[in-house]
Amino acid sequence: MSTDEATADRVHEDPALEELEADGDLAADYIEGLLDIADLDGDIDIDVANGRAYVSVTGGGTDLDKLAAPDTVQALQDLTRLAVQAKTGRFSRLIIDVGGSRDARAVELKRMVDAAIAQIAAGRDRVELEPMSSYERKLVHDDVAERGFFSESRGEGKDRRLVISRG
């Protein structure tokens, strides 16, 4: 097995609890450093669930809102994942949340699914949603499946999106 194949296999393995906790600690340290540089206040909480480390930044008042925009949170997550990977040598699937932005986005995604299913109930064969991150697609896939519908990902990179249908 080549090094690339071994790395690819490692990416798809579920990390051990200790690895997830280490990822969370490294991510928290990285984010704390960024907050210090930006002179922003915030409390950092770490949780491990569903095979991922979740790092949440809360508090900090309206100054923290500057980081809570979806694109900014995604960029912060990408940077933090790279920082963790640089320290550990392995890919991290950690999730970053700033000021409840992930919860707000989850509610927005549920509304999108509601609208898509309503369109399908009204006679459309399928509904294509806007491009979204892999984490958001996972949330939508799970929601759609719970409702008894079918979803599939289409496209590449930043244009990757979901199509919802009856199945």
PDB file of C-alpha atoms in Angstrom:
ATOM      1  CA  MET A   1       0.000   0.000   0.000  1.00  0.00           C
ATOM      2  CA  SER A   2       1.383   3.400  -0.957  1.00  0.00           C
ATOM      3  CA  THR A   3       1.683   6.281   1.497  1.00  0.00           C
ATOM      4  CA  ASP A   4      -1.150   8.093  -0.287  1.00  0.00           C
ATOM      5  CA  GLU A   5      -3.415   5.037  -0.003  1.00  0.00           C
ATOM      6  CA  ALA A   6      -2.571   4.651   3.681  1.00  0.00           C
ATOM      7  CA  THR A   7      -3.337   8.342   4.264  1.00  0.00           C
ATOM      8  CA  ALA A   8      -6.632   8.028   2.383  1.00  0.00           C
ATOM      9  CA  ASP A   9      -7.593   5.000   4.476  1.00  0.00           C
ATOM     10  CA  ARG A  10      -6.655   6.877   7.659  1.00  0.00           C
ATOM     11  CA  VAL A  11      -8.872   9.841   6.705  1.00  0.00           C
ATOM     12  CA  HIS A  12     -11.906   7.552   6.567  1.00  0.00           C
ATOM     13  CA  GLU A  13     -11.263   5.784   9.872  1.00  0.00           C
ATOM     14  CA  ASP A  14     -13.106   6.959  12.950  1.00  0.00           C
ATOM     15  CA  PRO A  15     -10.587   8.666  15.208  1.00  0.00           C
ATOM     16  CA  ALA A  16     -10.124   7.501  18.787  1.00  0.00           C
ATOM     17  CA  LEU A  17     -11.624   9.557  21.597  1.00  0.00           C
ATOM     18  CA  GLU A  18      -8.142  10.652  22.672  1.00  0.00           C
ATOM     19  CA  GLU A  19      -7.413  11.939  19.151  1.00  0.00           C
ATOM     20  CA  LEU A  20     -10.676  13.876  19.065  1.00  0.00           C
ATOM     21  CA  GLU A  21      -9.987  15.414  22.464  1.00  0.00           C
ATOM     22  CA  ALA A  22      -6.479  16.358  21.320  1.00  0.00           C
ATOM     23  CA  ASP A  23      -7.918  17.894  18.141  1.00  0.00           C
ATOM     24  CA  GLY A  24     -10.332  19.933  20.252  1.00  0.00           C
ATOM     25  CA  ASP A  25      -7.558  21.147  22.552  1.00  0.00           C
ATOM     26  CA  LEU A  26      -5.301  22.116  19.638  1.00  0.00           C
ATOM     27  CA  ALA A  27      -8.186  23.855  17.871  1.00  0.00           C
ATOM     28  CA  ALA A  28      -9.101  25.764  21.040  1.00  0.00           C
ATOM     29  CA  ASP A  29      -5.494  26.907  21.448  1.00  0.00           C
ATOM     30  CA  TYR A  30      -5.365  28.053  17.825  1.00  0.00           C
ATOM     31  CA  ILE A  31      -8.668  29.945  18.054  1.00  0.00           C
ATOM     32  CA  GLU A  32      -7.671  31.500  21.360  1.00  0.00           C
ATOM     33  CA  GLY A  33      -4.536  32.807  19.666  1.00  0.00           C
ATOM     34  CA  LEU A  34      -6.574  34.277  16.812  1.00  0.00           C
ATOM     35  CA  LEU A  35      -8.980  35.930  19.264  1.00  0.00           C
ATOM     36  CA  ASP A  36      -6.024  37.441  21.111  1.00  0.00           C
ATOM     37  CA  ILE A  37      -4.522  38.782  17.870  1.00  0.00           C
ATOM     38  CA  ALA A  38      -7.895  40.290  16.889  1.00  0.00           C
ATOM     39  CA  ASP A  39      -8.386  41.614  20.440  1.00  0.00           C
ATOM     40  CA  LEU A  40     -11.743  39.813  20.724  1.00  0.00           C
ATOM     41  CA  ASP A  41     -13.204  38.262  23.847  1.00  0.00           C
ATOM     42  CA  GLY A  42     -14.851  34.870  23.840  1.00  0.00           C
ATOM     43  CA  ASP A  43     -15.252  31.709  25.860  1.00  0.00           C
ATOM     44  CA  ILE A  44     -14.190  28.469  24.209  1.00  0.00           C
ATOM     45  CA  ASP A  45     -16.003  25.199  24.853  1.00  0.00           C
ATOM     46  CA  ILE A  46     -14.912  21.802  23.539  1.00  0.00           C
ATOM     47  CA  ASP A  47     -17.187  18.812  23.066  1.00  0.00           C
ATOM     48  CA  VAL A  48     -16.725  15.431  21.398  1.00  0.00           C
ATOM     49  CA  ALA A  49     -19.711  13.762  19.736  1.00  0.00           C
ATOM     50  CA  ASN A  50     -20.521  11.748  16.616  1.00  0.00           C
ATOM     51  CA  GLY A  51     -16.861  11.135  15.812  1.00  0.00           C
ATOM     52  CA  ARG A  52     -16.002  14.829  15.742  1.00  0.00           C
ATOM     53  CA  ALA A  53     -14.544  17.465  18.009  1.00  0.00           C
ATOM     54  CA  TYR A  54     -16.799  20.519  18.340  1.00  0.00           C
ATOM     55  CA  VAL A  55     -15.256  23.820  19.374  1.00  0.00           C
ATOM     56  CA  SER A  56     -17.638  26.648  20.217  1.00  0.00           C
ATOM     57  CA  VAL A  57     -16.792  30.286  20.808  1.00  0.00           C
ATOM     58  CA  THR A  58     -19.409  32.126  22.855  1.00  0.00           C
ATOM     59  CA  GLY A  59     -19.696  35.368  24.762  1.00  0.00           C
ATOM     60  CA  GLY A  60     -17.656  38.313  23.621  1.00  0.00           C
ATOM     61  CA  GLY A  61     -20.691  40.459  22.836  1.00  0.00           C
ATOM     62  CA  THR A  62     -21.230  42.136  19.501  1.00  0.00           C
ATOM     63  CA  ASP A  63     -17.516  42.078  18.659  1.00  0.00           C
ATOM     64  CA  LEU A  64     -17.731  38.320  18.264  1.00  0.00           C
ATOM     65  CA  ASP A  65     -20.555  38.765  15.742  1.00  0.00           C
ATOM     66  CA  LYS A  66     -17.868  39.834  13.258  1.00  0.00           C
ATOM     67  CA  LEU A  67     -16.707  36.205  13.176  1.00  0.00           C
ATOM     68  CA  ALA A  68     -20.178  34.609  13.183  1.00  0.00           C
ATOM     69  CA  ALA A  69     -21.009  35.082   9.479  1.00  0.00           C
ATOM     70  CA  PRO A  70     -21.306  31.670   7.761  1.00  0.00           C
ATOM     71  CA  ASP A  71     -18.444  32.257   5.309  1.00  0.00           C
ATOM     72  CA  THR A  72     -16.213  33.547   8.095  1.00  0.00           C
ATOM     73  CA  VAL A  73     -16.984  30.552  10.321  1.00  0.00           C
ATOM     74  CA  GLN A  74     -16.247  28.206   7.402  1.00  0.00           C
ATOM     75  CA  ALA A  75     -12.932  29.953   6.741  1.00  0.00           C
ATOM     76  CA  LEU A  76     -12.065  29.827  10.453  1.00  0.00           C
ATOM     77  CA  GLN A  77     -12.913  26.130  10.486  1.00  0.00           C
ATOM     78  CA  ASP A  78     -10.726  25.471   7.428  1.00  0.00           C
ATOM     79  CA  LEU A  79      -7.794  27.368   8.948  1.00  0.00           C
ATOM     80  CA  THR A  80      -8.217  25.631  12.295  1.00  0.00           C
ATOM     81  CA  ARG A  81      -8.353  22.207  10.642  1.00  0.00           C
ATOM     82  CA  LEU A  82      -5.116  22.992   8.804  1.00  0.00           C
ATOM     83  CA  ALA A  83      -3.466  24.149  12.038  1.00  0.00           C
ATOM     84  CA  VAL A  84      -4.526  20.940  13.808  1.00  0.00           C
ATOM     85  CA  GLN A  85      -3.373  18.824  10.874  1.00  0.00           C
ATOM     86  CA  ALA A  86       0.008  20.590  10.894  1.00  0.00           C
ATOM     87  CA  LYS A  87       0.438  19.628  14.564  1.00  0.00           C
ATOM     88  CA  THR A  88      -0.904  16.056  14.384  1.00  0.00           C
ATOM     89  CA  GLY A  89      -0.074  14.982  10.844  1.00  0.00           C
ATOM     90  CA  ARG A  90      -3.629  13.724  10.318  1.00  0.00           C
ATOM     91  CA  PHE A  91      -6.850  15.135   8.892  1.00  0.00           C
ATOM     92  CA  SER A  92      -9.310  16.500  11.430  1.00  0.00           C
ATOM     93  CA  ARG A  93     -13.072  16.686  10.949  1.00  0.00           C
ATOM     94  CA  LEU A  94     -13.545  19.163  13.772  1.00  0.00           C
ATOM     95  CA  ILE A  95     -16.452  21.596  13.682  1.00  0.00           C
ATOM     96  CA  ILE A  96     -16.149  25.240  14.696  1.00  0.00           C
ATOM     97  CA  ASP A  97     -19.076  27.332  15.898  1.00  0.00           C
ATOM     98  CA  VAL A  98     -18.988  31.036  16.655  1.00  0.00           C
ATOM     99  CA  GLY A  99     -21.807  32.689  18.555  1.00  0.00           C
ATOM    100  CA  GLY A 100     -24.349  29.975  17.736  1.00  0.00           C
ATOM    101  CA  SER A 101     -23.896  30.375  13.990  1.00  0.00           C
ATOM    102  CA  ARG A 102     -23.994  26.604  13.374  1.00  0.00           C
ATOM    103  CA  ASP A 103     -27.327  26.248  15.173  1.00  0.00           C
ATOM    104  CA  ALA A 104     -28.727  29.195  13.233  1.00  0.00           C
ATOM    105  CA  ARG A 105     -27.533  27.634   9.976  1.00  0.00           C
ATOM    106  CA  ALA A 106     -29.057  24.259  10.945  1.00  0.00           C
ATOM    107  CA  VAL A 107     -32.438  25.980  11.385  1.00  0.00           C
ATOM    108  CA  GLU A 108     -32.009  27.663   8.004  1.00  0.00           C
ATOM    109  CA  LEU A 109     -31.165  24.305   6.384  1.00  0.00           C
ATOM    110  CA  LYS A 110     -34.295  22.728   7.897  1.00  0.00           C
ATOM    111  CA  ARG A 111     -36.344  25.545   6.338  1.00  0.00           C
ATOM    112  CA  MET A 112     -34.716  24.810   2.968  1.00  0.00           C
ATOM    113  CA  VAL A 113     -35.632  21.139   3.312  1.00  0.00           C
ATOM    114  CA  ASP A 114     -39.207  22.112   4.284  1.00  0.00           C
ATOM    115  CA  ALA A 115     -39.490  24.268   1.147  1.00  0.00           C
ATOM    116  CA  ALA A 116     -37.973  21.572  -1.086  1.00  0.00           C
ATOM    117  CA  ILE A 117     -40.302  18.882   0.242  1.00  0.00           C
ATOM    118  CA  ALA A 118     -43.284  21.215  -0.207  1.00  0.00           C
ATOM    119  CA  GLN A 119     -42.251  21.692  -3.854  1.00  0.00           C
ATOM    120  CA  ILE A 120     -41.983  17.929  -4.319  1.00  0.00           C
ATOM    121  CA  ALA A 121     -45.399  17.451  -2.678  1.00  0.00           C
ATOM    122  CA  ALA A 122     -46.734  20.025  -5.157  1.00  0.00           C
ATOM    123  CA  GLY A 123     -45.540  17.917  -8.084  1.00  0.00           C
ATOM    124  CA  ARG A 124     -41.868  18.607  -8.757  1.00  0.00           C
ATOM    125  CA  ASP A 125     -39.710  15.526  -9.333  1.00  0.00           C
ATOM    126  CA  ARG A 126     -36.670  16.964  -7.596  1.00  0.00           C
ATOM    127  CA  VAL A 127     -35.347  20.141  -6.042  1.00  0.00           C
ATOM    128  CA  GLU A 128     -31.739  21.277  -6.205  1.00  0.00           C
ATOM    129  CA  LEU A 129     -30.442  23.202  -3.200  1.00  0.00           C
ATOM    130  CA  GLU A 130     -27.732  25.860  -3.056  1.00  0.00           C
ATOM    131  CA  PRO A 131     -24.076  24.806  -2.720  1.00  0.00           C
ATOM    132  CA  MET A 132     -23.058  24.018   0.857  1.00  0.00           C
ATOM    133  CA  SER A 133     -20.238  22.590   2.933  1.00  0.00           C
ATOM    134  CA  SER A 134     -19.838  18.875   3.574  1.00  0.00           C
ATOM    135  CA  TYR A 135     -21.009  19.354   7.172  1.00  0.00           C
ATOM    136  CA  GLU A 136     -24.148  21.150   5.995  1.00  0.00           C
ATOM    137  CA  ARG A 137     -24.803  18.478   3.353  1.00  0.00           C
ATOM    138  CA  LYS A 138     -24.558  15.819   6.081  1.00  0.00           C
ATOM    139  CA  LEU A 139     -27.147  17.671   8.169  1.00  0.00           C
ATOM    140  CA  VAL A 140     -29.468  17.935   5.162  1.00  0.00           C
ATOM    141  CA  HIS A 141     -28.956  14.283   4.121  1.00  0.00           C
ATOM    142  CA  ASP A 142     -29.908  13.181   7.651  1.00  0.00           C
ATOM    143  CA  ASP A 143     -32.961  15.480   7.786  1.00  0.00           C
ATOM    144  CA  VAL A 144     -34.182  14.400   4.346  1.00  0.00           C
ATOM    145  CA  ALA A 145     -33.773  10.695   5.187  1.00  0.00           C
ATOM    146  CA  GLU A 146     -35.673  11.128   8.479  1.00  0.00           C
ATOM    147  CA  ARG A 147     -38.563  12.564   6.471  1.00  0.00           C
ATOM    148  CA  GLY A 148     -38.618   9.577   4.093  1.00  0.00           C
ATOM    149  CA  PHE A 149     -37.178  11.332   1.048  1.00  0.00           C
ATOM    150  CA  PHE A 150     -33.978  10.812  -0.930  1.00  0.00           C
ATOM    151  CA  SER A 151     -31.014  13.156  -1.374  1.00  0.00           C
ATOM    152  CA  GLU A 152     -27.814  12.937  -3.343  1.00  0.00           C
ATOM    153  CA  SER A 153     -24.806  15.197  -3.737  1.00  0.00           C
ATOM    154  CA  ARG A 154     -23.890  16.596  -7.131  1.00  0.00           C
ATOM    155  CA  GLY A 155     -21.126  18.840  -8.363  1.00  0.00           C
ATOM    156  CA  GLU A 156     -17.565  19.399  -7.287  1.00  0.00           C
ATOM    157  CA  GLY A 157     -15.784  21.589  -4.771  1.00  0.00           C
ATOM    158  CA  LYS A 158     -17.583  24.760  -3.736  1.00  0.00           C
ATOM    159  CA  ASP A 159     -20.370  24.015  -6.248  1.00  0.00           C
ATOM    160  CA  ARG A 160     -21.283  20.703  -4.558  1.00  0.00           C
ATOM    161  CA  ARG A 161     -24.960  20.699  -3.673  1.00  0.00           C
ATOM    162  CA  LEU A 162     -27.817  18.367  -2.826  1.00  0.00           C
ATOM    163  CA  VAL A 163     -30.723  17.268  -4.938  1.00  0.00           C
ATOM    164  CA  ILE A 164     -33.796  16.102  -3.038  1.00  0.00           C
ATOM    165  CA  SER A 165     -36.409  13.768  -4.548  1.00  0.00           C
ATOM    166  CA  ARG A 166     -39.005  11.175  -3.578  1.00  0.00           C
ATOM    167  CA  GLY A 167     -36.445   8.435  -4.071  1.00  0.00           C
TER     168      GLY A 167
END
